[in-house]
Tab-separated table of N, CA and C in Angstrom:
chain	number	residue	atom	x	y	z
A	1	MET	N	13.504	14.980	-5.475
A	1	MET	CA	13.228	14.111	-6.063
A	1	MET	C	13.188	12.710	-4.562
A	2	GLU	N	13.473	12.995	-3.554
A	2	GLU	CA	13.188	12.097	-2.694
A	2	GLU	C	12.209	11.760	-2.397
A	3	ASN	N	11.198	12.628	-2.595
A	3	ASN	CA	9.948	11.991	-2.366
A	3	ASN	C	9.261	11.221	-3.126
A	4	LEU	N	9.873	10.724	-4.488
A	4	LEU	CA	9.406	9.726	-5.234
A	4	LEU	C	10.495	8.770	-4.954
A	5	LYS	N	11.654	8.288	-4.231
A	5	LYS	CA	11.294	7.431	-3.695
A	5	LYS	C	10.831	5.720	-3.486
A	6	PRO	N	10.023	6.196	-2.413
A	6	PRO	CA	9.237	5.069	-2.451
A	6	PRO	C	8.459	4.371	-3.470
A	7	LEU	N	8.160	5.197	-4.087
A	7	LEU	CA	7.475	4.684	-5.767
A	7	LEU	C	8.510	4.278	-6.385
A	8	THR	N	9.543	5.075	-6.820
A	8	THR	CA	10.809	4.267	-7.539
A	8	THR	C	10.998	2.246	-6.834
A	9	ASP	N	11.267	2.606	-5.350
A	9	ASP	CA	11.771	1.382	-4.842
A	9	ASP	C	10.179	0.265	-5.211
A	10	PHE	N	9.438	0.642	-5.303
A	10	PHE	CA	7.925	-0.223	-5.019
A	10	PHE	C	8.027	-0.967	-6.688
A	11	PHE	N	8.620	0.463	-7.550
A	11	PHE	CA	8.929	-0.096	-9.082
A	11	PHE	C	9.811	-1.127	-9.189
A	12	ALA	N	11.302	-0.562	-8.563
A	12	ALA	CA	11.988	-1.332	-8.636
A	12	ALA	C	11.596	-2.686	-7.923
A	13	ALA	N	11.009	-3.061	-6.987
A	13	ALA	CA	11.155	-4.107	-6.402
A	13	ALA	C	9.932	-5.262	-7.121
A	14	ILE	N	8.751	-4.728	-7.881
A	14	ILE	CA	7.567	-5.267	-8.760
A	14	ILE	C	8.236	-5.684	-9.812
A	15	GLU	N	9.539	-5.071	-10.604
A	15	GLU	CA	9.783	-5.475	-11.972
A	15	GLU	C	9.293	-6.481	-12.513
A	16	LYS	N	10.028	-7.843	-11.352
A	16	LYS	CA	10.125	-9.278	-11.987
A	16	LYS	C	8.543	-9.508	-11.238
A	17	ASP	N	7.852	-9.371	-10.677
A	17	ASP	CA	6.501	-10.115	-10.198
A	17	ASP	C	5.473	-9.655	-11.187
A	18	PHE	N	5.284	-11.093	-11.875
A	18	PHE	CA	4.122	-11.456	-12.780
A	18	PHE	C	2.815	-10.905	-11.729
A	19	ARG	N	2.747	-11.073	-10.441
A	19	ARG	CA	1.135	-11.174	-9.890
A	19	ARG	C	1.310	-9.678	-9.606
A	20	ILE	N	1.669	-8.860	-9.839
A	20	ILE	CA	1.175	-7.791	-9.557
A	20	ILE	C	0.380	-6.987	-10.967
A	21	SER	N	-0.541	-6.646	-10.424
A	21	SER	CA	-1.468	-5.817	-11.783
A	21	SER	C	-1.289	-4.599	-11.845
A	22	SER	N	-1.923	-3.685	-12.939
A	22	SER	CA	-2.002	-2.262	-12.459
A	22	SER	C	-2.991	-1.684	-11.632
A	23	THR	N	-3.887	-2.883	-11.515
A	23	THR	CA	-4.787	-2.190	-9.939
A	23	THR	C	-3.821	-2.092	-8.578
A	24	HIS	N	-2.949	-2.837	-8.495
A	24	HIS	CA	-2.217	-2.899	-7.278
A	24	HIS	C	-0.936	-2.003	-7.408
A	25	ILE	N	-0.208	-1.535	-8.507
A	25	ILE	CA	0.123	-0.187	-8.939
A	25	ILE	C	-0.861	1.338	-7.865
A	26	ALA	N	-2.152	1.350	-8.493
A	26	ALA	CA	-2.961	2.113	-8.446
A	26	ALA	C	-3.059	2.411	-7.058
A	27	ILE	N	-3.289	1.414	-6.241
A	27	ILE	CA	-3.527	1.369	-5.002
A	27	ILE	C	-2.668	1.652	-4.081
A	28	TYR	N	-1.111	1.341	-4.509
A	28	TYR	CA	0.144	1.209	-3.762
A	28	TYR	C	0.646	3.043	-3.811
A	29	ALA	N	0.479	3.435	-5.259
A	29	ALA	CA	0.582	4.774	-5.178
A	29	ALA	C	-0.615	5.971	-4.513
A	30	GLY	N	-2.015	5.056	-4.761
A	30	GLY	CA	-2.946	5.881	-3.934
A	30	GLY	C	-2.473	6.413	-2.578
A	31	LEU	N	-1.961	5.052	-2.014
A	31	LEU	CA	-1.413	4.922	-0.432
A	31	LEU	C	-0.477	6.162	-0.159
A	32	LEU	N	0.489	5.640	-1.220
A	32	LEU	CA	2.235	6.639	-0.985
A	32	LEU	C	0.942	8.324	-1.228
A	33	GLN	N	0.294	8.336	-1.935
A	33	GLN	CA	-0.099	10.104	-2.050
A	33	GLN	C	-0.891	10.804	-0.537
A	34	TYR	N	-1.930	9.601	-0.278
A	34	TYR	CA	-2.819	9.870	1.143
A	34	TYR	C	-1.469	9.943	2.361
A	35	ARG	N	0.026	9.012	2.437
A	35	ARG	CA	0.581	9.209	3.022
A	35	ARG	C	1.939	10.307	3.081
A	36	ALA	N	1.673	11.249	1.745
A	36	ALA	CA	2.387	12.380	1.845
A	36	ALA	C	1.880	13.361	2.325
A	37	VAL	N	0.321	13.507	1.945
A	37	VAL	CA	-0.496	14.578	2.326
A	37	VAL	C	-0.744	14.638	3.829
A	38	LYS	N	-0.459	12.973	4.443
A	38	LYS	CA	-0.234	13.173	5.807
A	38	LYS	C	0.574	13.435	6.261
A	39	GLY	N	1.867	13.555	6.107
A	39	GLY	CA	3.132	14.035	6.484
A	39	GLY	C	4.071	12.868	6.609
A	40	PHE	N	3.577	11.900	5.825
A	40	PHE	CA	4.834	10.692	5.150
A	40	PHE	C	4.894	9.972	6.772
A	41	ILE	N	3.399	9.707	7.927
A	41	ILE	CA	3.497	9.157	8.595
A	41	ILE	C	3.534	8.103	8.466
A	42	ASN	N	3.524	6.866	9.488
A	42	ASN	CA	4.141	5.334	9.201
A	42	ASN	C	3.516	4.835	10.312
A	43	PRO	N	2.407	4.195	10.874
A	43	PRO	CA	1.623	3.729	9.315
A	43	PRO	C	0.462	5.208	9.208
A	44	ILE	N	-0.377	4.509	8.044
A	44	ILE	CA	-1.598	5.352	7.764
A	44	ILE	C	-2.662	4.650	8.048
A	45	GLU	N	-3.376	5.507	8.371
A	45	GLU	CA	-5.071	4.458	8.642
A	45	GLU	C	-6.492	5.394	8.275
A	46	ILE	N	-6.686	4.948	7.428
A	46	ILE	CA	-7.627	5.064	5.932
A	46	ILE	C	-8.976	4.301	6.069
A	47	PHE	N	-10.266	4.983	5.687
A	47	PHE	CA	-10.740	4.182	5.420
A	47	PHE	C	-11.330	4.026	4.024
A	48	ARG	N	-11.848	2.959	3.006
A	48	ARG	CA	-11.887	2.640	2.305
A	48	ARG	C	-12.230	3.567	1.357
A	49	VAL	N	-13.237	4.300	2.049
A	49	VAL	CA	-14.183	4.923	1.328
A	49	VAL	C	-13.080	5.948	0.763
A	50	GLU	N	-12.172	6.767	1.023
A	50	GLU	CA	-11.181	7.863	1.037
A	50	GLU	C	-10.609	6.913	-0.086
A	51	MET	N	-10.133	6.182	0.262
A	51	MET	CA	-8.711	4.961	-1.268
A	51	MET	C	-9.145	4.951	-1.936
A	52	VAL	N	-10.864	4.788	-2.312
A	52	VAL	CA	-11.438	4.373	-3.796
A	52	VAL	C	-11.723	5.836	-4.673
A	53	GLN	N	-11.733	6.661	-3.780
A	53	GLN	CA	-12.074	7.871	-4.491
A	53	GLN	C	-10.668	8.761	-5.132
A	54	ILE	N	-9.567	8.187	-4.756
A	54	ILE	CA	-8.198	8.626	-4.879
A	54	ILE	C	-7.482	7.764	-6.171
A	55	VAL	N	-7.860	5.956	-5.977
A	55	VAL	CA	-7.666	5.442	-7.110
A	55	VAL	C	-8.458	5.091	-8.256
A	56	LYS	N	-9.837	4.965	-7.833
A	56	LYS	CA	-10.560	5.256	-9.269
A	56	LYS	C	-11.133	3.481	-9.128
A	57	ILE	N	-11.219	3.185	-7.905
A	57	ILE	CA	-11.929	1.679	-8.238
A	57	ILE	C	-13.217	1.999	-7.875
A	58	SER	N	-14.162	1.058	-7.940
A	58	SER	CA	-15.334	0.949	-7.339
A	58	SER	C	-15.526	-0.189	-6.809
A	59	SER	N	-14.762	-1.270	-7.058
A	59	SER	CA	-15.422	-2.496	-6.709
A	59	SER	C	-14.670	-2.358	-4.890
A	60	LYS	N	-15.630	-2.713	-3.972
A	60	LYS	CA	-15.254	-2.835	-2.971
A	60	LYS	C	-14.174	-4.009	-2.859
A	61	SER	N	-14.925	-5.385	-3.071
A	61	SER	CA	-14.053	-6.132	-3.257
A	61	SER	C	-12.519	-6.582	-3.770
A	62	THR	N	-12.467	-5.780	-5.059
A	62	THR	CA	-11.096	-5.538	-5.733
A	62	THR	C	-10.151	-4.951	-5.283
A	63	TYR	N	-10.704	-4.276	-4.024
A	63	TYR	CA	-9.814	-3.054	-3.697
A	63	TYR	C	-9.499	-3.930	-2.705
A	64	HIS	N	-10.212	-4.793	-1.386
A	64	HIS	CA	-9.754	-5.487	-0.429
A	64	HIS	C	-8.841	-6.756	-1.084
A	65	LYS	N	-9.154	-6.627	-2.194
A	65	LYS	CA	-8.585	-8.297	-2.484
A	65	LYS	C	-7.182	-7.370	-3.206
A	66	CYS	N	-6.755	-6.535	-3.776
A	66	CYS	CA	-5.372	-5.910	-4.247
A	66	CYS	C	-4.412	-5.941	-2.788
A	67	LEU	N	-5.162	-5.140	-1.670
A	67	LEU	CA	-4.493	-4.576	-0.247
A	67	LEU	C	-3.835	-6.462	0.416
A	68	GLN	N	-5.267	-7.215	0.466
A	68	GLN	CA	-4.498	-7.846	0.767
A	68	GLN	C	-3.454	-9.061	0.177
A	69	GLU	N	-3.530	-9.472	-0.874
A	69	GLU	CA	-2.333	-9.655	-1.744
A	69	GLU	C	-0.895	-8.929	-1.844
A	70	LEU	N	-0.815	-7.718	-2.036
A	70	LEU	CA	-0.066	-6.627	-1.510
A	70	LEU	C	0.588	-6.588	-0.260
A	71	HIS	N	-0.398	-7.131	0.571
A	71	HIS	CA	0.149	-7.718	2.403
A	71	HIS	C	1.245	-9.228	2.017
A	72	GLU	N	-0.004	-9.712	1.411
A	72	GLU	CA	0.703	-11.356	1.120
A	72	GLU	C	1.728	-11.507	0.760
A	73	TYR	N	2.246	-10.607	-0.653
A	73	TYR	CA	3.901	-10.555	-1.368
A	73	TYR	C	4.730	-9.834	-0.635
A	74	GLY	N	4.373	-9.045	0.688
A	74	GLY	CA	5.774	-8.655	1.245
A	74	GLY	C	5.714	-6.920	0.929
A	75	TYR	N	4.624	-6.196	-0.196
A	75	TYR	CA	5.203	-4.991	-0.211
A	75	TYR	C	4.658	-4.283	0.644
A	76	LEU	N	3.566	-4.506	1.417
A	76	LEU	CA	3.570	-3.012	2.721
A	76	LEU	C	2.267	-4.357	4.305
A	77	ARG	N	2.094	-3.666	5.263
A	77	ARG	CA	1.516	-4.756	6.081
A	77	ARG	C	0.196	-4.244	6.273
A	78	TYR	N	-0.709	-4.443	5.940
A	78	TYR	CA	-2.416	-4.284	6.004
A	78	TYR	C	-3.068	-4.988	6.957
A	79	GLU	N	-3.712	-4.137	7.881
A	79	GLU	CA	-4.272	-4.485	8.830
A	79	GLU	C	-5.688	-4.003	8.989
A	80	PRO	N	-6.769	-4.657	8.469
A	80	PRO	CA	-7.999	-4.518	8.405
A	80	PRO	C	-8.344	-4.052	9.825
A	81	SER	N	-9.380	-3.064	9.539
A	81	SER	CA	-10.139	-2.727	11.436
A	81	SER	C	-11.373	-3.326	11.409
A	82	PHE	N	-12.221	-3.243	10.394
A	82	PHE	CA	-13.600	-4.016	10.443
A	82	PHE	C	-14.480	-3.483	11.688
A	83	LYS	N	-14.152	-1.947	11.793
A	83	LYS	CA	-14.762	-0.917	12.432
A	83	LYS	C	-15.121	0.205	11.593
A	84	LYS	N	-16.632	0.742	11.592
A	84	LYS	CA	-16.953	1.668	11.137
A	84	LYS	C	-15.890	2.924	10.989
A	85	THR	N	-15.744	3.268	13.021
A	85	THR	CA	-15.006	3.819	13.000
A	85	THR	C	-13.666	4.218	13.524
A	86	ARG	N	-13.090	3.452	12.697
A	86	ARG	CA	-11.455	3.477	12.855
A	86	ARG	C	-10.784	2.671	11.328
A	87	GLY	N	-10.125	3.219	10.626
A	87	GLY	CA	-9.558	3.003	9.251
A	87	GLY	C	-8.866	1.516	10.045
A	88	SER	N	-8.912	1.162	8.350
A	88	SER	CA	-7.106	0.371	8.298
A	88	SER	C	-6.064	0.703	8.284
A	89	ARG	N	-4.948	-0.075	8.909
A	89	ARG	CA	-3.584	-0.061	9.046
A	89	ARG	C	-3.259	0.058	7.824
A	90	ILE	N	-2.314	0.716	7.483
A	90	ILE	CA	-1.047	0.335	6.044
A	90	ILE	C	-0.240	0.745	6.976
A	91	TYR	N	0.857	-0.468	7.316
A	91	TYR	CA	2.314	0.544	7.422
A	91	TYR	C	3.281	0.122	5.369
A	92	PHE	N	4.400	0.971	5.767
A	92	PHE	CA	5.366	0.942	4.543
A	92	PHE	C	6.348	0.525	4.840
A	93	PHE	N	7.122	-0.290	4.244
A	93	PHE	CA	8.024	-1.085	4.560
A	93	PHE	C	9.334	-0.194	3.361
A	94	ASP	N	11.063	0.075	3.966
A	94	ASP	CA	11.658	0.360	3.587
A	94	ASP	C	12.295	-0.462	2.762
A	95	PHE	N	12.198	-0.345	1.390
A	95	PHE	CA	12.817	-1.535	0.571
A	95	PHE	C	14.016	-1.681	0.764
A	96	ASP	N	14.778	-0.064	0.903
A	96	ASP	CA	16.462	-0.744	1.016
A	96	ASP	C	16.810	-2.005	2.270
A	97	ILE	N	16.063	-1.086	3.445
A	97	ILE	CA	16.485	-2.445	4.553
A	97	ILE	C	16.262	-3.796	3.882
A	98	LEU	N	15.007	-4.199	3.542
A	98	LEU	CA	14.581	-5.401	3.187
A	98	LEU	C	15.592	-5.858	2.073
A	99	LYS	N	16.231	-5.194	1.081
A	99	LYS	CA	16.805	-5.914	0.122
A	99	LYS	C	18.150	-6.410	1.201
A	100	THR	N	18.526	-5.103	2.035
A	100	THR	CA	20.239	-5.186	2.527
A	100	THR	C	19.353	-6.833	3.741
A	101	ALA	N	18.415	-7.106	4.435
A	101	ALA	CA	17.937	-8.472	4.913
A	101	ALA	C	18.093	-9.769	4.589
A	102	LEU	N	17.826	-9.497	2.812
A	102	LEU	CA	17.683	-10.884	1.754
A	102	LEU	C	18.840	-10.882	1.540
A	103	LEU	N	20.211	-10.011	1.500
A	103	LEU	CA	21.528	-10.523	0.808
A	103	LEU	C	21.922	-11.643	2.121
């Protein structure tokens, strides 16, 4: 059950956020899956080509737009690399720490 905590924390955080769509959720869940496969490292480094296969999004612009929005909304930190030899970096936040900081 501890492995589901990042996903359940994300769902609790987005519960009242009308800006979040099913595409955002799919991308975030896919990123968590990729992170789990890589041994729960933080940050992960990923190429769009790898991610779109996981989340089944064929549009490059939709993928980048949703990642940028998740970054802007404060759900993760997204650092695009713009290099073919290096993937973009995704940093995950600990929602428990964020809740404590906001109180």
